[in-house]
PDB file of C-alpha atoms in Angstrom:
ATOM      1  CA  UNK A   1     -13.402  24.164 -16.603  1.00 59.00           C
ATOM      2  CA  UNK A   2     -15.471  24.743 -13.920  1.00 79.00           C
ATOM      3  CA  UNK A   3     -12.886  22.100 -12.227  1.00 78.00           C
ATOM      4  CA  UNK A   4      -9.621  23.911 -10.918  1.00 79.00           C
ATOM      5  CA  UNK A   5      -7.048  21.111  -9.806  1.00 79.00           C
ATOM      6  CA  UNK A   6      -5.375  21.334  -6.814  1.00 77.00           C
ATOM      7  CA  UNK A   7      -2.116  20.547  -8.259  1.00 77.00           C
ATOM      8  CA  UNK A   8      -0.276  19.611 -11.361  1.00 77.00           C
ATOM      9  CA  UNK A   9      -1.503  16.929 -11.716  1.00 77.00           C
ATOM     10  CA  UNK A  10      -5.094  17.468 -12.515  1.00 79.00           C
ATOM     11  CA  UNK A  11      -6.601  15.898  -9.263  1.00 85.00           C
ATOM     12  CA  UNK A  12      -9.656  17.967  -8.455  1.00 86.00           C
ATOM     13  CA  UNK A  13     -10.602  17.882 -12.149  1.00 86.00           C
ATOM     14  CA  UNK A  14     -11.852  14.550 -14.785  1.00 90.00           C
ATOM     15  CA  UNK A  15      -9.627  11.901 -14.793  1.00 90.00           C
ATOM     16  CA  UNK A  16      -9.658  12.818 -18.527  1.00 86.00           C
ATOM     17  CA  UNK A  17      -7.914  15.819 -17.735  1.00 84.00           C
ATOM     18  CA  UNK A  18      -5.237  14.533 -15.769  1.00 83.00           C
ATOM     19  CA  UNK A  19      -1.101  14.001 -16.681  1.00 81.00           C
ATOM     20  CA  UNK A  20       1.509  12.042 -15.708  1.00 76.00           C
ATOM     21  CA  UNK A  21       4.737  12.673 -15.198  1.00 70.00           C
ATOM     22  CA  UNK A  22       6.373   9.917 -16.791  1.00 67.00           C
ATOM     23  CA  UNK A  23       4.366   6.374 -18.379  1.00 64.00           C
ATOM     24  CA  UNK A  24       5.792   4.674 -14.873  1.00 66.00           C
ATOM     25  CA  UNK A  25       2.343   3.714 -13.243  1.00 69.00           C
ATOM     26  CA  UNK A  26       1.273   0.170 -11.573  1.00 79.00           C
ATOM     27  CA  UNK A  27      -1.487  -1.047  -9.795  1.00 88.00           C
ATOM     28  CA  UNK A  28      -4.178  -1.118 -10.532  1.00 92.00           C
ATOM     29  CA  UNK A  29      -7.530  -1.728  -8.305  1.00 95.00           C
ATOM     30  CA  UNK A  30     -11.119  -1.373  -8.090  1.00 96.00           C
ATOM     31  CA  UNK A  31     -13.552  -1.263  -5.306  1.00 95.00           C
ATOM     32  CA  UNK A  32     -16.511  -2.770  -4.509  1.00 95.00           C
ATOM     33  CA  UNK A  33     -18.641   0.406  -5.081  1.00 94.00           C
ATOM     34  CA  UNK A  34     -17.260   1.452  -8.048  1.00 95.00           C
ATOM     35  CA  UNK A  35     -14.412   3.403  -7.196  1.00 96.00           C
ATOM     36  CA  UNK A  36     -10.925   2.747  -9.366  1.00 95.00           C
ATOM     37  CA  UNK A  37      -7.710   2.798  -7.572  1.00 95.00           C
ATOM     38  CA  UNK A  38      -3.928   3.162  -9.668  1.00 91.00           C
ATOM     39  CA  UNK A  39      -0.483   3.680  -8.695  1.00 90.00           C
ATOM     40  CA  UNK A  40       0.797   6.424  -9.926  1.00 87.00           C
ATOM     41  CA  UNK A  41       4.655   5.037  -9.350  1.00 85.00           C
ATOM     42  CA  UNK A  42       6.220   7.572 -10.853  1.00 82.00           C
ATOM     43  CA  UNK A  43       4.906  10.544  -8.422  1.00 85.00           C
ATOM     44  CA  UNK A  44       4.206   8.471  -5.010  1.00 88.00           C
ATOM     45  CA  UNK A  45       0.755   8.553  -4.766  1.00 91.00           C
ATOM     46  CA  UNK A  46      -2.156   6.133  -5.169  1.00 93.00           C
ATOM     47  CA  UNK A  47      -4.596   8.697  -6.779  1.00 91.00           C
ATOM     48  CA  UNK A  48      -8.112   7.792  -7.164  1.00 93.00           C
ATOM     49  CA  UNK A  49     -11.290   8.048  -9.607  1.00 93.00           C
ATOM     50  CA  UNK A  50     -14.544   8.530  -8.230  1.00 94.00           C
ATOM     51  CA  UNK A  51     -17.457   6.781  -9.948  1.00 93.00           C
ATOM     52  CA  UNK A  52     -20.180   8.870 -10.603  1.00 93.00           C
ATOM     53  CA  UNK A  53     -18.963  12.841 -10.731  1.00 92.00           C
ATOM     54  CA  UNK A  54     -15.608  10.968 -12.985  1.00 92.00           C
ATOM     55  CA  UNK A  55     -13.039  13.579 -11.207  1.00 92.00           C
ATOM     56  CA  UNK A  56      -9.779  12.208  -9.805  1.00 91.00           C
ATOM     57  CA  UNK A  57      -7.756  13.095  -6.610  1.00 91.00           C
ATOM     58  CA  UNK A  58      -4.869  11.404  -4.272  1.00 91.00           C
ATOM     59  CA  UNK A  59      -5.744   8.600  -1.838  1.00 93.00           C
ATOM     60  CA  UNK A  60      -2.471   8.829  -0.159  1.00 94.00           C
ATOM     61  CA  UNK A  61       0.812  10.054  -0.790  1.00 90.00           C
ATOM     62  CA  UNK A  62       3.269  13.136  -1.704  1.00 82.00           C
ATOM     63  CA  UNK A  63       3.356  13.325   2.336  1.00 73.00           C
ATOM     64  CA  UNK A  64       6.534  15.536   3.260  1.00 71.00           C
ATOM     65  CA  UNK A  65       6.369  15.556   7.134  1.00 77.00           C
ATOM     66  CA  UNK A  66       4.734  12.478   8.833  1.00 80.00           C
ATOM     67  CA  UNK A  67       2.538  12.623  12.243  1.00 87.00           C
ATOM     68  CA  UNK A  68       4.309  11.887  15.599  1.00 85.00           C
ATOM     69  CA  UNK A  69       2.654   8.772  15.606  1.00 83.00           C
ATOM     70  CA  UNK A  70       4.102   7.033  12.433  1.00 86.00           C
ATOM     71  CA  UNK A  71       5.655   3.878  13.092  1.00 82.00           C
ATOM     72  CA  UNK A  72       7.318   4.078  10.082  1.00 84.00           C
ATOM     73  CA  UNK A  73       8.628   6.406   7.316  1.00 85.00           C
ATOM     74  CA  UNK A  74       6.584   6.204   4.833  1.00 88.00           C
ATOM     75  CA  UNK A  75       4.229   7.847   7.669  1.00 89.00           C
ATOM     76  CA  UNK A  76       1.661   4.120   8.501  1.00 89.00           C
ATOM     77  CA  UNK A  77      -0.249   5.562  11.880  1.00 89.00           C
ATOM     78  CA  UNK A  78      -0.530   8.754  10.381  1.00 91.00           C
ATOM     79  CA  UNK A  79      -4.200  10.557   8.720  1.00 93.00           C
ATOM     80  CA  UNK A  80      -3.311  10.015   4.762  1.00 93.00           C
ATOM     81  CA  UNK A  81      -2.701  13.531   4.710  1.00 90.00           C
ATOM     82  CA  UNK A  82       1.043  12.662   6.520  1.00 90.00           C
ATOM     83  CA  UNK A  83       1.239   9.825   4.813  1.00 91.00           C
ATOM     84  CA  UNK A  84       2.049   8.317   1.751  1.00 88.00           C
ATOM     85  CA  UNK A  85       6.640   9.028   1.960  1.00 88.00           C
ATOM     86  CA  UNK A  86       6.607   5.910  -0.507  1.00 90.00           C
ATOM     87  CA  UNK A  87       8.713   4.758  -2.469  1.00 88.00           C
ATOM     88  CA  UNK A  88       7.920   2.890  -5.906  1.00 89.00           C
ATOM     89  CA  UNK A  89       4.908   1.733  -5.255  1.00 91.00           C
ATOM     90  CA  UNK A  90       3.366  -1.143  -7.361  1.00 89.00           C
ATOM     91  CA  UNK A  91       0.645  -3.931  -7.206  1.00 92.00           C
ATOM     92  CA  UNK A  92      -2.627  -2.944  -5.010  1.00 95.00           C
ATOM     93  CA  UNK A  93      -5.748  -4.430  -3.785  1.00 96.00           C
ATOM     94  CA  UNK A  94      -9.039  -2.974  -2.628  1.00 97.00           C
ATOM     95  CA  UNK A  95     -10.619  -5.775   0.248  1.00 96.00           C
ATOM     96  CA  UNK A  96     -14.175  -6.754  -0.091  1.00 96.00           C
ATOM     97  CA  UNK A  97     -15.212  -3.638   2.571  1.00 97.00           C
ATOM     98  CA  UNK A  98     -13.260  -1.059  -0.031  1.00 96.00           C
ATOM     99  CA  UNK A  99     -10.022  -0.842   1.883  1.00 97.00           C
ATOM    100  CA  UNK A 100      -6.799  -0.369  -0.364  1.00 97.00           C
ATOM    101  CA  UNK A 101      -3.558  -1.760  -0.178  1.00 96.00           C
ATOM    102  CA  UNK A 102      -0.007  -1.083  -1.336  1.00 95.00           C
ATOM    103  CA  UNK A 103       2.577  -2.914  -2.269  1.00 94.00           C
ATOM    104  CA  UNK A 104       4.940  -1.176  -1.170  1.00 91.00           C
ATOM    105  CA  UNK A 105       8.411  -2.052  -3.876  1.00 91.00           C
ATOM    106  CA  UNK A 106      10.872  -0.098  -3.154  1.00 90.00           C
ATOM    107  CA  UNK A 107       9.567   0.462   0.812  1.00 88.00           C
ATOM    108  CA  UNK A 108       9.576  -3.461   1.493  1.00 89.00           C
ATOM    109  CA  UNK A 109       6.019  -2.918   2.924  1.00 90.00           C
ATOM    110  CA  UNK A 110       2.395  -3.840   2.442  1.00 91.00           C
ATOM    111  CA  UNK A 111      -0.033  -0.870   3.975  1.00 93.00           C
ATOM    112  CA  UNK A 112      -3.669  -0.976   3.763  1.00 94.00           C
ATOM    113  CA  UNK A 113      -5.100   2.231   3.414  1.00 96.00           C
ATOM    114  CA  UNK A 114      -8.332   2.330   5.879  1.00 96.00           C
ATOM    115  CA  UNK A 115     -11.455   3.949   4.163  1.00 96.00           C
ATOM    116  CA  UNK A 116     -14.201   1.525   6.174  1.00 96.00           C
ATOM    117  CA  UNK A 117     -14.245  -1.030   9.259  1.00 96.00           C
ATOM    118  CA  UNK A 118     -13.824  -4.085   8.624  1.00 95.00           C
ATOM    119  CA  UNK A 119     -11.441  -7.114   9.974  1.00 93.00           C
ATOM    120  CA  UNK A 120      -8.513  -5.025   8.889  1.00 92.00           C
ATOM    121  CA  UNK A 121      -9.679  -1.756   9.827  1.00 94.00           C
ATOM    122  CA  UNK A 122     -11.861  -0.493  13.214  1.00 94.00           C
ATOM    123  CA  UNK A 123     -13.483   2.275  14.021  1.00 96.00           C
ATOM    124  CA  UNK A 124     -10.110   4.785  15.094  1.00 95.00           C
ATOM    125  CA  UNK A 125      -7.777   3.630  11.987  1.00 94.00           C
ATOM    126  CA  UNK A 126     -11.081   4.272   9.444  1.00 96.00           C
ATOM    127  CA  UNK A 127      -8.881   7.413   7.111  1.00 96.00           C
ATOM    128  CA  UNK A 128      -5.148   6.203   8.149  1.00 95.00           C
ATOM    129  CA  UNK A 129      -2.742   4.670   6.386  1.00 94.00           C
ATOM    130  CA  UNK A 130      -0.941   1.559   8.742  1.00 91.00           C
ATOM    131  CA  UNK A 131       1.733  -1.255   8.135  1.00 89.00           C
ATOM    132  CA  UNK A 132      -0.482  -4.551   7.157  1.00 88.00           C
ATOM    133  CA  UNK A 133       3.523  -6.770   7.025  1.00 86.00           C
ATOM    134  CA  UNK A 134       6.866  -6.470   6.352  1.00 83.00           C
ATOM    135  CA  UNK A 135       9.738  -4.914   9.080  1.00 79.00           C
ATOM    136  CA  UNK A 136      11.611  -1.532  10.045  1.00 78.00           C
ATOM    137  CA  UNK A 137      14.504  -1.293  12.803  1.00 71.00           C
ATOM    138  CA  UNK A 138      13.124   3.481  12.956  1.00 71.00           C
ATOM    139  CA  UNK A 139      10.703   5.577  12.237  1.00 74.00           C
ATOM    140  CA  UNK A 140      13.506   7.740  10.065  1.00 74.00           C
ATOM    141  CA  UNK A 141      14.592   4.254   7.298  1.00 71.00           C
ATOM    142  CA  UNK A 142      12.248   2.536   5.026  1.00 78.00           C
ATOM    143  CA  UNK A 143      11.816  -1.251   5.933  1.00 78.00           C
ATOM    144  CA  UNK A 144      13.957  -4.046   6.202  1.00 76.00           C
ATOM    145  CA  UNK A 145      15.160  -6.316   3.529  1.00 74.00           C
ATOM    146  CA  UNK A 146      16.093 -10.153   3.389  1.00 61.00           C
ATOM    147  CA  UNK A 147      17.204 -10.257  -0.518  1.00 54.00           C
ATOM    148  CA  UNK A 148      17.274 -15.030  -0.915  1.00 49.00           C
ATOM    149  CA  UNK A 149      19.039 -17.676  -2.654  1.00 43.00           C
ATOM    150  CA  UNK A 150      16.032 -19.110  -4.811  1.00 40.00           C
ATOM    151  CA  UNK A 151      16.998 -22.144  -2.456  1.00 38.00           C
ATOM    152  CA  UNK A 152      16.663 -20.138   1.092  1.00 37.00           C
ATOM    153  CA  UNK A 153      15.859 -22.206   3.921  1.00 36.00           C
ATOM    154  CA  UNK A 154      13.335 -21.336   6.240  1.00 34.00           C
ATOM    155  CA  UNK A 155      16.826 -20.021   8.523  1.00 32.00           C
ATOM    156  CA  UNK A 156      18.099 -17.642   5.475  1.00 33.00           C
ATOM    157  CA  UNK A 157      14.498 -16.176   5.773  1.00 36.00           C
ATOM    158  CA  UNK A 158      13.242 -14.576   8.992  1.00 37.00           C
ATOM    159  CA  UNK A 159      10.227 -16.035  10.037  1.00 39.00           C
ATOM    160  CA  UNK A 160       9.401 -18.667   6.730  1.00 42.00           C
ATOM    161  CA  UNK A 161       7.486 -21.384   7.879  1.00 39.00           C
ATOM    162  CA  UNK A 162       4.665 -19.539  10.063  1.00 38.00           C
ATOM    163  CA  UNK A 163       1.237 -19.493   9.001  1.00 33.00           C
ATOM    164  CA  UNK A 164       1.695 -15.759   9.768  1.00 35.00           C
ATOM    165  CA  UNK A 165       3.542 -12.587   8.469  1.00 41.00           C
ATOM    166  CA  UNK A 166       3.077  -9.547  10.886  1.00 48.00           C
ATOM    167  CA  UNK A 167       4.093  -5.869  10.704  1.00 56.00           C
ATOM    168  CA  UNK A 168       6.289  -4.218  13.448  1.00 60.00           C
ATOM    169  CA  UNK A 169      10.132  -3.711  14.044  1.00 66.00           C
ATOM    170  CA  UNK A 170      11.965  -6.632  12.830  1.00 69.00           C
ATOM    171  CA  UNK A 171      12.835  -9.861  14.595  1.00 65.00           C
ATOM    172  CA  UNK A 172      13.807 -13.457  14.781  1.00 59.00           C
ATOM    173  CA  UNK A 173       9.916 -14.291  14.101  1.00 57.00           C
ATOM    174  CA  UNK A 174       9.131 -11.306  12.231  1.00 64.00           C
ATOM    175  CA  UNK A 175       9.976 -11.291   8.306  1.00 67.00           C
ATOM    176  CA  UNK A 176      10.822  -9.241   6.373  1.00 79.00           C
ATOM    177  CA  UNK A 177       9.868  -8.315   2.483  1.00 85.00           C
ATOM    178  CA  UNK A 178      11.871  -8.567  -0.373  1.00 87.00           C
ATOM    179  CA  UNK A 179       9.847  -6.196  -3.465  1.00 90.00           C
ATOM    180  CA  UNK A 180       6.378  -7.194  -2.396  1.00 91.00           C
ATOM    181  CA  UNK A 181       4.766  -6.381  -6.516  1.00 92.00           C
ATOM    182  CA  UNK A 182       1.373  -8.023  -5.585  1.00 93.00           C
ATOM    183  CA  UNK A 183      -1.143  -7.846  -2.845  1.00 94.00           C
ATOM    184  CA  UNK A 184      -4.774  -9.431  -2.197  1.00 94.00           C
ATOM    185  CA  UNK A 185      -6.868  -9.463   1.117  1.00 94.00           C
ATOM    186  CA  UNK A 186      -9.805 -11.530   1.611  1.00 94.00           C
ATOM    187  CA  UNK A 187     -13.527 -10.994   3.262  1.00 94.00           C
ATOM    188  CA  UNK A 188     -11.798 -12.740   6.762  1.00 93.00           C
ATOM    189  CA  UNK A 189      -8.647 -10.562   6.539  1.00 91.00           C
ATOM    190  CA  UNK A 190      -6.464 -12.709   5.612  1.00 90.00           C
ATOM    191  CA  UNK A 191      -3.712 -10.712   2.647  1.00 90.00           C
ATOM    192  CA  UNK A 192      -1.818 -12.777   0.429  1.00 90.00           C
ATOM    193  CA  UNK A 193       1.479 -10.498  -0.451  1.00 91.00           C
ATOM    194  CA  UNK A 194       4.029 -11.853  -3.797  1.00 91.00           C
ATOM    195  CA  UNK A 195       6.983 -11.009  -2.612  1.00 89.00           C
ATOM    196  CA  UNK A 196       9.292 -10.967  -5.999  1.00 89.00           C
ATOM    197  CA  UNK A 197      12.270 -10.300  -4.281  1.00 87.00           C
ATOM    198  CA  UNK A 198      12.031 -13.224  -1.548  1.00 84.00           C
ATOM    199  CA  UNK A 199      10.839 -15.752  -3.884  1.00 84.00           C
ATOM    200  CA  UNK A 200       7.698 -15.842  -1.749  1.00 84.00           C
ATOM    201  CA  UNK A 201       3.915 -15.993  -1.786  1.00 86.00           C
ATOM    202  CA  UNK A 202       3.182 -15.395   1.969  1.00 85.00           C
ATOM    203  CA  UNK A 203      -0.129 -14.419   4.101  1.00 84.00           C
ATOM    204  CA  UNK A 204      -0.892 -12.485   6.671  1.00 84.00           C
ATOM    205  CA  UNK A 205      -3.757 -14.359   8.623  1.00 82.00           C
ATOM    206  CA  UNK A 206      -6.867 -12.767   9.100  1.00 82.00           C
ATOM    207  CA  UNK A 207      -8.409 -12.069  12.827  1.00 79.00           C
ATOM    208  CA  UNK A 208     -11.434 -14.828  11.939  1.00 68.00           C
TER     209      UNK A 208
END
C-alpha cells in the first residue's frame, strides 16, 4: 500500500482500512462539501473522511497536553492539536458553513470546531475548538452537571427560563448541562441541544 498510517487506528489511510478499538461509536454528520465526521467514542476522537480521497484522519481528540489559553480540561480555546481531551463525545452536527459541533456527553459541554468563518466562528478562531454551552469551574476539571427530577422547576436548574445558554464559568445565570447527546445549528448561529440527562431541549441564541 502507498499509504502509511500515522496511528494504530489507520488514520492517514483509506477509510476502508481503518480500525476501531471497540464498537462504541456515536454521532455522524456530513458537512456542506461532503466531509464525513463521526465520533469514535471509545478512543475519545472525532474523525473525518475526505469525500475526494477517501482518506480518514483525526479532526480533533486525543490531546494529552492542552494549551495555555485553554478555558477547560477539554482544551477549548486551543488549536486542534491541543484540544479534544474528551470524555465520551456523542452527538455531532455540521453547521451550514462546515463547522463541527460536538455534544460532550461525559464532559457536560458542547463544543465547536471552527473550520471557517461563520456567525459562530471568527477568523481568529478558525483552526481551534471552543465551548458553545455548559460551564466549568476550573481548567483541570470536566464541565459541571445538574441532575434534575422530571418535574424540576426553574430554580432547580440554573439558567432555565432564559432565552440563551451561554458558555463560561458556572454561575446562577450560566446553565450547566447534564449528558448532552444531540446538537445542531442553523445558518444564523442558533445552536440547539438535546440535554438528555437534564430532560431538556435548549437553545443558544446566535448573534443574528
